[in-house]
PDB file of C-alpha atoms in Angstrom:
ATOM      1  CA  MET A 210     113.712 147.692 134.946  1.00  0.00           C
ATOM      2  CA  THR A 211     113.166 151.098 136.470  1.00  0.00           C
ATOM      3  CA  PHE A 212     110.082 153.136 135.584  1.00  0.00           C
ATOM      4  CA  PRO A 213     111.881 155.426 133.061  1.00  0.00           C
ATOM      5  CA  GLU A 214     113.439 152.358 131.441  1.00  0.00           C
ATOM      6  CA  GLN A 215     109.985 150.797 131.116  1.00  0.00           C
ATOM      7  CA  MET A 216     108.656 154.004 129.530  1.00  0.00           C
ATOM      8  CA  ILE A 217     111.528 154.104 127.024  1.00  0.00           C
ATOM      9  CA  THR A 218     111.136 150.431 126.153  1.00  0.00           C
ATOM     10  CA  ILE A 219     107.380 150.736 125.581  1.00  0.00           C
ATOM     11  CA  SER A 220     107.844 153.910 123.491  1.00  0.00           C
ATOM     12  CA  ALA A 221     110.541 152.308 121.352  1.00  0.00           C
ATOM     13  CA  VAL A 222     108.413 149.213 120.721  1.00  0.00           C
ATOM     14  CA  SER A 223     105.368 151.392 119.897  1.00  0.00           C
ATOM     15  CA  VAL A 224     107.271 153.584 117.449  1.00  0.00           C
ATOM     16  CA  GLY A 225     108.899 150.546 115.841  1.00  0.00           C
ATOM     17  CA  THR A 226     105.544 148.806 115.376  1.00  0.00           C
ATOM     18  CA  LEU A 227     103.864 151.942 113.988  1.00  0.00           C
ATOM     19  CA  LEU A 228     106.758 152.443 111.585  1.00  0.00           C
ATOM     20  CA  THR A 229     106.412 148.950 110.122  1.00  0.00           C
ATOM     21  CA  ARG A 230     102.685 149.525 109.615  1.00  0.00           C
ATOM     22  CA  PHE A 231     102.760 153.032 108.125  1.00  0.00           C
ATOM     23  CA  LEU A 232     106.017 152.901 106.159  1.00  0.00           C
ATOM     24  CA  PRO A 233     104.678 151.002 103.106  1.00  0.00           C
ATOM     25  CA  PHE A 234     101.786 153.457 102.806  1.00  0.00           C
ATOM     26  CA  LEU A 235     104.138 156.440 103.068  1.00  0.00           C
ATOM     27  CA  VAL A 236     106.656 155.054 100.555  1.00  0.00           C
ATOM     28  CA  PHE A 237     103.913 154.118  98.058  1.00  0.00           C
ATOM     29  CA  PRO A 238     101.272 156.864  98.331  1.00  0.00           C
ATOM     30  CA  ALA A 239      97.733 156.256  97.086  1.00  0.00           C
ATOM     31  CA  GLY A 240      97.951 158.937  94.388  1.00  0.00           C
ATOM     32  CA  LYS A 241     100.614 157.097  92.395  1.00  0.00           C
ATOM     33  CA  PRO A 242     100.261 153.610  90.889  1.00  0.00           C
ATOM     34  CA  THR A 243     102.137 151.029  92.951  1.00  0.00           C
ATOM     35  CA  PRO A 244     105.280 149.666  91.156  1.00  0.00           C
ATOM     36  CA  GLU A 245     104.717 146.296  89.450  1.00  0.00           C
ATOM     37  CA  TYR A 246     107.365 144.553  91.537  1.00  0.00           C
ATOM     38  CA  ILE A 247     105.593 145.638  94.738  1.00  0.00           C
ATOM     39  CA  GLN A 248     102.230 144.532  93.333  1.00  0.00           C
ATOM     40  CA  TYR A 249     103.805 141.167  92.516  1.00  0.00           C
ATOM     41  CA  LEU A 250     105.135 140.886  96.079  1.00  0.00           C
ATOM     42  CA  GLY A 251     101.700 141.821  97.412  1.00  0.00           C
ATOM     43  CA  LYS A 252     100.264 138.826  95.576  1.00  0.00           C
ATOM     44  CA  VAL A 253     102.917 136.199  96.346  1.00  0.00           C
ATOM     45  CA  LEU A 254     104.186 137.242  99.772  1.00  0.00           C
ATOM     46  CA  ALA A 255     100.978 136.632 101.763  1.00  0.00           C
ATOM     47  CA  PRO A 256     100.638 132.879 101.037  1.00  0.00           C
ATOM     48  CA  ALA A 257     104.306 132.347 101.938  1.00  0.00           C
ATOM     49  CA  VAL A 258     103.848 134.333 105.152  1.00  0.00           C
ATOM     50  CA  PHE A 259     100.831 132.236 106.201  1.00  0.00           C
ATOM     51  CA  SER A 260     103.062 129.167 105.793  1.00  0.00           C
ATOM     52  CA  LEU A 261     105.719 130.925 107.862  1.00  0.00           C
ATOM     53  CA  LEU A 262     103.208 131.668 110.633  1.00  0.00           C
ATOM     54  CA  ILE A 263     102.175 128.002 110.832  1.00  0.00           C
ATOM     55  CA  VAL A 264     105.819 126.899 111.079  1.00  0.00           C
ATOM     56  CA  TYR A 265     106.350 129.622 113.703  1.00  0.00           C
ATOM     57  CA  CYS A 266     103.456 128.269 115.786  1.00  0.00           C
ATOM     58  CA  LEU A 267     104.975 124.786 115.664  1.00  0.00           C
ATOM     59  CA  LYS A 268     108.570 125.866 116.276  1.00  0.00           C
ATOM     60  CA  ASP A 269     108.751 124.513 119.827  1.00  0.00           C
ATOM     61  CA  VAL A 270     107.240 121.121 119.080  1.00  0.00           C
ATOM     62  CA  SER A 271     109.746 118.391 119.895  1.00  0.00           C
ATOM     63  CA  TRP A 272     109.727 116.171 116.817  1.00  0.00           C
ATOM     64  CA  LEU A 273     112.446 113.757 117.861  1.00  0.00           C
ATOM     65  CA  GLU A 274     111.498 113.054 121.454  1.00  0.00           C
ATOM     66  CA  GLY A 275     108.555 113.178 123.848  1.00  0.00           C
ATOM     67  CA  SER A 276     105.313 113.150 121.911  1.00  0.00           C
ATOM     68  CA  HIS A 277     107.085 113.540 118.515  1.00  0.00           C
ATOM     69  CA  GLY A 278     104.569 116.223 117.588  1.00  0.00           C
ATOM     70  CA  ILE A 279     101.886 113.584 117.119  1.00  0.00           C
ATOM     71  CA  PRO A 280      99.193 115.540 119.057  1.00  0.00           C
ATOM     72  CA  GLU A 281      99.914 118.639 116.942  1.00  0.00           C
ATOM     73  CA  ILE A 282      99.803 116.732 113.645  1.00  0.00           C
ATOM     74  CA  LEU A 283      96.536 115.046 114.638  1.00  0.00           C
ATOM     75  CA  GLY A 284      95.190 118.412 115.843  1.00  0.00           C
ATOM     76  CA  ILE A 285      95.931 119.989 112.460  1.00  0.00           C
ATOM     77  CA  ALA A 286      94.345 116.990 110.732  1.00  0.00           C
ATOM     78  CA  VAL A 287      91.188 117.526 112.818  1.00  0.00           C
ATOM     79  CA  ILE A 288      91.163 121.231 111.936  1.00  0.00           C
ATOM     80  CA  ALA A 289      91.590 120.449 108.236  1.00  0.00           C
ATOM     81  CA  ALA A 290      88.855 117.806 108.306  1.00  0.00           C
ATOM     82  CA  LEU A 291      86.427 120.071 110.182  1.00  0.00           C
ATOM     83  CA  HIS A 292      87.190 122.962 107.874  1.00  0.00           C
ATOM     84  CA  LEU A 293      86.750 120.906 104.692  1.00  0.00           C
ATOM     85  CA  TRP A 294      83.516 119.543 106.097  1.00  0.00           C
ATOM     86  CA  LYS A 295      81.740 122.658 107.412  1.00  0.00           C
ATOM     87  CA  ARG A 296      84.044 125.544 106.440  1.00  0.00           C
ATOM     88  CA  GLN A 297      83.110 127.366 109.644  1.00  0.00           C
ATOM     89  CA  MET A 298      86.204 129.145 110.962  1.00  0.00           C
ATOM     90  CA  LEU A 299      85.206 129.160 114.644  1.00  0.00           C
ATOM     91  CA  LEU A 300      84.117 125.515 114.592  1.00  0.00           C
ATOM     92  CA  SER A 301      87.426 124.430 113.037  1.00  0.00           C
ATOM     93  CA  ILE A 302      89.497 126.484 115.490  1.00  0.00           C
ATOM     94  CA  ALA A 303      87.542 125.436 118.589  1.00  0.00           C
ATOM     95  CA  GLY A 304      87.334 121.789 117.506  1.00  0.00           C
ATOM     96  CA  GLY A 305      91.064 121.575 116.836  1.00  0.00           C
ATOM     97  CA  THR A 306      91.981 123.251 120.114  1.00  0.00           C
ATOM     98  CA  ILE A 307      89.690 121.071 122.219  1.00  0.00           C
ATOM     99  CA  PHE A 308      90.998 117.983 120.430  1.00  0.00           C
ATOM    100  CA  LEU A 309      94.613 118.949 121.133  1.00  0.00           C
ATOM    101  CA  TYR A 310      93.831 119.638 124.780  1.00  0.00           C
ATOM    102  CA  ALA A 311      92.297 116.182 125.103  1.00  0.00           C
ATOM    103  CA  ALA A 312      95.060 114.533 123.073  1.00  0.00           C
ATOM    104  CA  ARG A 313      97.773 115.988 125.288  1.00  0.00           C
ATOM    105  CA  ALA A 314      95.965 114.856 128.410  1.00  0.00           C
ATOM    106  CA  ILE A 315      95.567 111.326 127.001  1.00  0.00           C
ATOM    107  CA  CYS A 316      99.198 111.295 125.848  1.00  0.00           C
ATOM    108  CA  LEU A 317     100.353 112.291 129.329  1.00  0.00           C
ATOM    109  CA  CYS A 318      98.241 109.550 130.927  1.00  0.00           C
ATOM    110  CA  GLY A 319      99.615 107.069 128.416  1.00  0.00           C
ATOM    111  CA  VAL A 320     103.206 107.947 129.222  1.00  0.00           C
ATOM    112  CA  ILE A 321     102.529 107.705 132.953  1.00  0.00           C
ATOM    113  CA  CYS A 322     100.852 104.300 132.524  1.00  0.00           C
ATOM    114  CA  LEU A 323     103.695 103.016 130.354  1.00  0.00           C
ATOM    115  CA  ARG A 324     106.233 104.180 132.882  1.00  0.00           C
ATOM    116  CA  ALA A 325     104.288 102.566 135.692  1.00  0.00           C
ATOM    117  CA  THR A 326     104.260  99.224 133.901  1.00  0.00           C
ATOM    118  CA  GLY A 327     107.917  99.562 133.029  1.00  0.00           C
ATOM    119  CA  SER A 328     107.401  99.208 129.287  1.00  0.00           C
ATOM    120  CA  CYS A 329     107.818 102.888 128.484  1.00  0.00           C
ATOM    121  CA  LYS A 330     109.924 103.571 125.424  1.00  0.00           C
ATOM    122  CA  ILE A 331     109.133 107.294 125.410  1.00  0.00           C
ATOM    123  CA  ARG A 332     111.397 109.393 127.531  1.00  0.00           C
TER     124      ARG A 332
ATOM    125  CA  MET B 160      96.740 146.152 101.412  1.00  0.00           C
ATOM    126  CA  LEU B 161      98.114 149.197  99.586  1.00  0.00           C
ATOM    127  CA  ASP B 162      95.318 148.929  97.036  1.00  0.00           C
ATOM    128  CA  ARG B 163      92.698 147.610  99.421  1.00  0.00           C
ATOM    129  CA  PHE B 164      93.049 150.660 101.698  1.00  0.00           C
ATOM    130  CA  ARG B 165      93.241 153.045  98.722  1.00  0.00           C
ATOM    131  CA  ASN B 166      89.793 154.656  98.987  1.00  0.00           C
ATOM    132  CA  MET B 167      89.241 154.371 102.716  1.00  0.00           C
ATOM    133  CA  GLY B 168      89.413 158.123 103.395  1.00  0.00           C
ATOM    134  CA  VAL B 169      89.349 159.008 107.087  1.00  0.00           C
ATOM    135  CA  LYS B 170      89.303 155.341 108.134  1.00  0.00           C
ATOM    136  CA  LYS B 171      92.652 154.705 106.414  1.00  0.00           C
ATOM    137  CA  PRO B 172      95.030 155.884 109.169  1.00  0.00           C
ATOM    138  CA  TYR B 173      93.179 153.803 111.762  1.00  0.00           C
ATOM    139  CA  LEU B 174      93.117 150.717 109.509  1.00  0.00           C
ATOM    140  CA  ILE B 175      96.899 151.017 109.137  1.00  0.00           C
ATOM    141  CA  TYR B 176      97.432 151.765 112.832  1.00  0.00           C
ATOM    142  CA  GLY B 177      95.403 148.785 114.006  1.00  0.00           C
ATOM    143  CA  MET B 178      96.707 146.226 111.500  1.00  0.00           C
ATOM    144  CA  CYS B 179      98.068 143.504 113.755  1.00  0.00           C
ATOM    145  CA  ASP B 180      98.811 139.983 112.405  1.00  0.00           C
ATOM    146  CA  GLU B 181      95.296 138.741 113.151  1.00  0.00           C
ATOM    147  CA  THR B 182      93.554 141.766 111.639  1.00  0.00           C
ATOM    148  CA  PHE B 183      95.722 141.591 108.536  1.00  0.00           C
ATOM    149  CA  SER B 184      95.015 137.876 108.129  1.00  0.00           C
ATOM    150  CA  ILE B 185      91.250 138.420 108.307  1.00  0.00           C
ATOM    151  CA  ASN B 186      91.122 141.540 106.151  1.00  0.00           C
ATOM    152  CA  TYR B 187      93.401 139.979 103.567  1.00  0.00           C
ATOM    153  CA  THR B 188      91.553 136.666 103.151  1.00  0.00           C
ATOM    154  CA  ALA B 189      87.927 137.591 103.940  1.00  0.00           C
ATOM    155  CA  ARG B 190      85.460 137.328 101.098  1.00  0.00           C
ATOM    156  CA  ILE B 191      83.370 140.387 101.883  1.00  0.00           C
ATOM    157  CA  PRO B 192      79.823 139.771 100.603  1.00  0.00           C
ATOM    158  CA  ASN B 193      78.303 142.132  98.051  1.00  0.00           C
ATOM    159  CA  GLY B 194      76.212 144.799  99.710  1.00  0.00           C
ATOM    160  CA  VAL B 195      78.549 144.984 102.702  1.00  0.00           C
ATOM    161  CA  ASN B 196      80.677 148.120 102.788  1.00  0.00           C
ATOM    162  CA  GLN B 197      84.344 147.113 102.466  1.00  0.00           C
ATOM    163  CA  GLY B 198      85.577 150.029 104.561  1.00  0.00           C
ATOM    164  CA  TRP B 199      83.217 149.465 107.474  1.00  0.00           C
ATOM    165  CA  PHE B 200      83.837 145.710 107.374  1.00  0.00           C
ATOM    166  CA  MET B 201      87.587 146.184 107.729  1.00  0.00           C
ATOM    167  CA  PHE B 202      87.090 148.982 110.270  1.00  0.00           C
ATOM    168  CA  TRP B 203      85.022 146.758 112.581  1.00  0.00           C
ATOM    169  CA  VAL B 204      87.400 143.812 112.195  1.00  0.00           C
ATOM    170  CA  THR B 205      90.247 146.108 113.219  1.00  0.00           C
ATOM    171  CA  LEU B 206      88.383 147.781 116.089  1.00  0.00           C
ATOM    172  CA  LEU B 207      86.973 144.563 117.567  1.00  0.00           C
ATOM    173  CA  ASN B 208      90.372 142.868 117.337  1.00  0.00           C
ATOM    174  CA  GLN B 209      91.946 145.812 119.113  1.00  0.00           C
ATOM    175  CA  LEU B 210      89.269 145.684 121.835  1.00  0.00           C
ATOM    176  CA  TYR B 211      89.827 141.931 122.287  1.00  0.00           C
ATOM    177  CA  TRP B 212      93.594 142.465 122.492  1.00  0.00           C
ATOM    178  CA  VAL B 213      93.384 145.272 125.020  1.00  0.00           C
ATOM    179  CA  SER B 214      90.657 143.751 127.210  1.00  0.00           C
ATOM    180  CA  GLY B 215      92.301 140.331 127.001  1.00  0.00           C
ATOM    181  CA  ALA B 216      95.657 141.758 128.036  1.00  0.00           C
ATOM    182  CA  ILE B 217      94.091 143.696 130.932  1.00  0.00           C
ATOM    183  CA  LEU B 218      92.167 140.652 132.181  1.00  0.00           C
ATOM    184  CA  GLY B 219      95.276 138.510 131.777  1.00  0.00           C
ATOM    185  CA  GLY B 220      97.369 141.020 133.688  1.00  0.00           C
ATOM    186  CA  ILE B 221      94.900 141.245 136.558  1.00  0.00           C
ATOM    187  CA  PHE B 222      93.723 137.646 136.853  1.00  0.00           C
ATOM    188  CA  GLY B 223      96.607 135.775 135.219  1.00  0.00           C
ATOM    189  CA  SER B 224      98.390 135.160 138.479  1.00  0.00           C
ATOM    190  CA  PHE B 225      95.292 133.576 140.029  1.00  0.00           C
ATOM    191  CA  VAL B 226      94.804 131.049 137.259  1.00  0.00           C
ATOM    192  CA  ARG B 227      96.283 127.692 138.139  1.00  0.00           C
ATOM    193  CA  ILE B 228      94.661 125.472 135.514  1.00  0.00           C
ATOM    194  CA  ASN B 229      96.810 124.123 132.700  1.00  0.00           C
ATOM    195  CA  THR B 230      96.406 126.491 129.763  1.00  0.00           C
ATOM    196  CA  LYS B 231      99.172 124.912 127.695  1.00  0.00           C
ATOM    197  CA  GLY B 232      96.825 123.498 125.070  1.00  0.00           C
ATOM    198  CA  LEU B 233      95.077 126.833 124.554  1.00  0.00           C
ATOM    199  CA  GLY B 234      98.051 128.269 122.694  1.00  0.00           C
ATOM    200  CA  PHE B 235      97.087 125.850 119.964  1.00  0.00           C
ATOM    201  CA  ALA B 236      94.098 128.102 119.183  1.00  0.00           C
ATOM    202  CA  MET B 237      96.533 130.462 117.453  1.00  0.00           C
ATOM    203  CA  THR B 238      97.986 127.601 115.408  1.00  0.00           C
ATOM    204  CA  ALA B 239      94.439 126.550 114.575  1.00  0.00           C
ATOM    205  CA  MET B 240      93.537 130.053 113.408  1.00  0.00           C
ATOM    206  CA  PHE B 241      96.540 130.306 111.107  1.00  0.00           C
ATOM    207  CA  VAL B 242      95.866 126.804 109.742  1.00  0.00           C
ATOM    208  CA  VAL B 243      92.287 127.795 108.913  1.00  0.00           C
ATOM    209  CA  ILE B 244      93.409 131.040 107.300  1.00  0.00           C
ATOM    210  CA  PHE B 245      96.059 129.123 105.356  1.00  0.00           C
ATOM    211  CA  MET B 246      93.392 126.721 104.090  1.00  0.00           C
ATOM    212  CA  GLU B 247      91.136 129.587 103.015  1.00  0.00           C
ATOM    213  CA  GLN B 248      94.063 131.101 101.130  1.00  0.00           C
ATOM    214  CA  TRP B 249      94.956 127.695  99.655  1.00  0.00           C
ATOM    215  CA  MET B 250      91.430 127.209  98.296  1.00  0.00           C
ATOM    216  CA  LYS B 251      91.461 130.700  96.771  1.00  0.00           C
ATOM    217  CA  GLU B 252      94.863 130.680  95.060  1.00  0.00           C
ATOM    218  CA  LYS B 253      95.388 129.499  91.472  1.00  0.00           C
ATOM    219  CA  ASN B 254      98.657 127.709  92.204  1.00  0.00           C
ATOM    220  CA  HIS B 255     100.372 126.817  95.428  1.00  0.00           C
ATOM    221  CA  TRP B 256     103.991 127.690  94.691  1.00  0.00           C
ATOM    222  CA  SER B 257     104.186 130.590  97.100  1.00  0.00           C
ATOM    223  CA  SER B 258     102.618 128.624  99.977  1.00  0.00           C
ATOM    224  CA  LEU B 259     104.968 125.714  99.338  1.00  0.00           C
ATOM    225  CA  ILE B 260     108.010 127.984  99.052  1.00  0.00           C
ATOM    226  CA  GLY B 261     106.974 129.485 102.406  1.00  0.00           C
ATOM    227  CA  PHE B 262     106.958 126.052 104.053  1.00  0.00           C
ATOM    228  CA  ALA B 263     110.197 124.912 102.447  1.00  0.00           C
ATOM    229  CA  VAL B 264     112.144 128.082 103.262  1.00  0.00           C
ATOM    230  CA  THR B 265     110.820 128.497 106.815  1.00  0.00           C
ATOM    231  CA  GLY B 266     111.236 124.815 107.597  1.00  0.00           C
ATOM    232  CA  GLY B 267     114.775 124.886 106.254  1.00  0.00           C
ATOM    233  CA  SER B 268     115.816 127.921 108.215  1.00  0.00           C
ATOM    234  CA  LEU B 269     114.184 126.544 111.384  1.00  0.00           C
ATOM    235  CA  ALA B 270     116.419 123.495 110.970  1.00  0.00           C
ATOM    236  CA  ILE B 271     119.510 125.629 110.330  1.00  0.00           C
ATOM    237  CA  PHE B 272     119.066 128.607 112.662  1.00  0.00           C
ATOM    238  CA  GLY B 273     117.046 126.989 115.468  1.00  0.00           C
ATOM    239  CA  SER B 274     113.712 128.028 116.963  1.00  0.00           C
ATOM    240  CA  GLU B 275     115.034 131.176 118.642  1.00  0.00           C
ATOM    241  CA  ASN B 276     116.165 133.157 115.603  1.00  0.00           C
ATOM    242  CA  PHE B 277     114.874 131.686 112.364  1.00  0.00           C
ATOM    243  CA  ILE B 278     112.164 134.259 111.621  1.00  0.00           C
ATOM    244  CA  VAL B 279     114.288 137.061 110.154  1.00  0.00           C
ATOM    245  CA  PRO B 280     116.403 134.744 107.938  1.00  0.00           C
ATOM    246  CA  SER B 281     113.151 133.076 106.806  1.00  0.00           C
ATOM    247  CA  MET B 282     111.627 136.411 105.787  1.00  0.00           C
ATOM    248  CA  VAL B 283     114.751 137.477 103.919  1.00  0.00           C
ATOM    249  CA  LEU B 284     115.000 134.099 102.163  1.00  0.00           C
ATOM    250  CA  ILE B 285     111.301 134.128 101.233  1.00  0.00           C
ATOM    251  CA  LEU B 286     111.665 137.623  99.775  1.00  0.00           C
ATOM    252  CA  GLY B 287     114.804 136.567  97.896  1.00  0.00           C
ATOM    253  CA  THR B 288     113.316 133.317  96.570  1.00  0.00           C
ATOM    254  CA  LEU B 289     110.106 134.985  95.389  1.00  0.00           C
ATOM    255  CA  SER B 290     112.068 137.809  93.744  1.00  0.00           C
ATOM    256  CA  VAL B 291     114.353 135.384  91.908  1.00  0.00           C
ATOM    257  CA  LEU B 292     111.393 133.272  90.797  1.00  0.00           C
ATOM    258  CA  ARG B 293     109.286 136.254  89.679  1.00  0.00           C
ATOM    259  CA  LYS B 294     109.463 135.522  85.929  1.00  0.00           C
ATOM    260  CA  PRO B 295     108.480 131.825  86.098  1.00  0.00           C
ATOM    261  CA  LEU B 296     105.832 132.466  88.772  1.00  0.00           C
ATOM    262  CA  GLU B 297     104.250 135.292  86.784  1.00  0.00           C
ATOM    263  CA  ARG B 298     104.254 133.127  83.679  1.00  0.00           C
ATOM    264  CA  MET B 299     102.242 130.539  85.601  1.00  0.00           C
ATOM    265  CA  GLY B 300      99.832 133.228  86.707  1.00  0.00           C
ATOM    266  CA  VAL B 301     100.067 133.876  90.427  1.00  0.00           C
ATOM    267  CA  GLU B 302      97.049 135.197  92.225  1.00  0.00           C
TER     268      GLU B 302
END
């Protein structure tokens, strides 16, 4: 990309992002009561979107081969357990991440060992 | 957020401007304690998140090419954050239909459209499903 092309791209992305953020507030100004349908969406959309974001984070996990997503599932289980136990956001996030890091390392070692002994069923 | 930002005065444009995914997630789910000013709470969440984004991106841009350690597992921190936020939401909500619809629809469209372009169909389908199910969901009392 040339410099002008970079400038245009960045401007377009900026304007697009700003538009998505300001548009709802411009369409439904503070002075007027928000329509009931929009209020309903405001209540029900967020939980569905949090589900969407979790699926999005896991979109590249290979469920049918390799590790079968086992490290990720265990990682989420650790996060859930930590969060139910202490309900400290940072602890749950850090604990889950460290666990996954370790789990992947162990998984990798396991696969290498299995391959070395010739009994590896995981590709 | 339309109602939450209603009386934010001069802070309002900045709160809207700085509302990235992470800031929205925190400001939407946080239980702000009594005695803490709602506006300043959300303002600082937004500002600090923006500072972390910008400084993180600058540091990444400068030093990223020197880092040779495996950072693959660190991406899971984002998954972890959304899982925690999801759990907070789950514990707060009166029924779980919307959360479950979100999983079902997004999972389905991931299977159909593939990991590269399932987000937009998912959003449209979530909007459609929730709109169609408005009457029954409202009867059950969504929160």
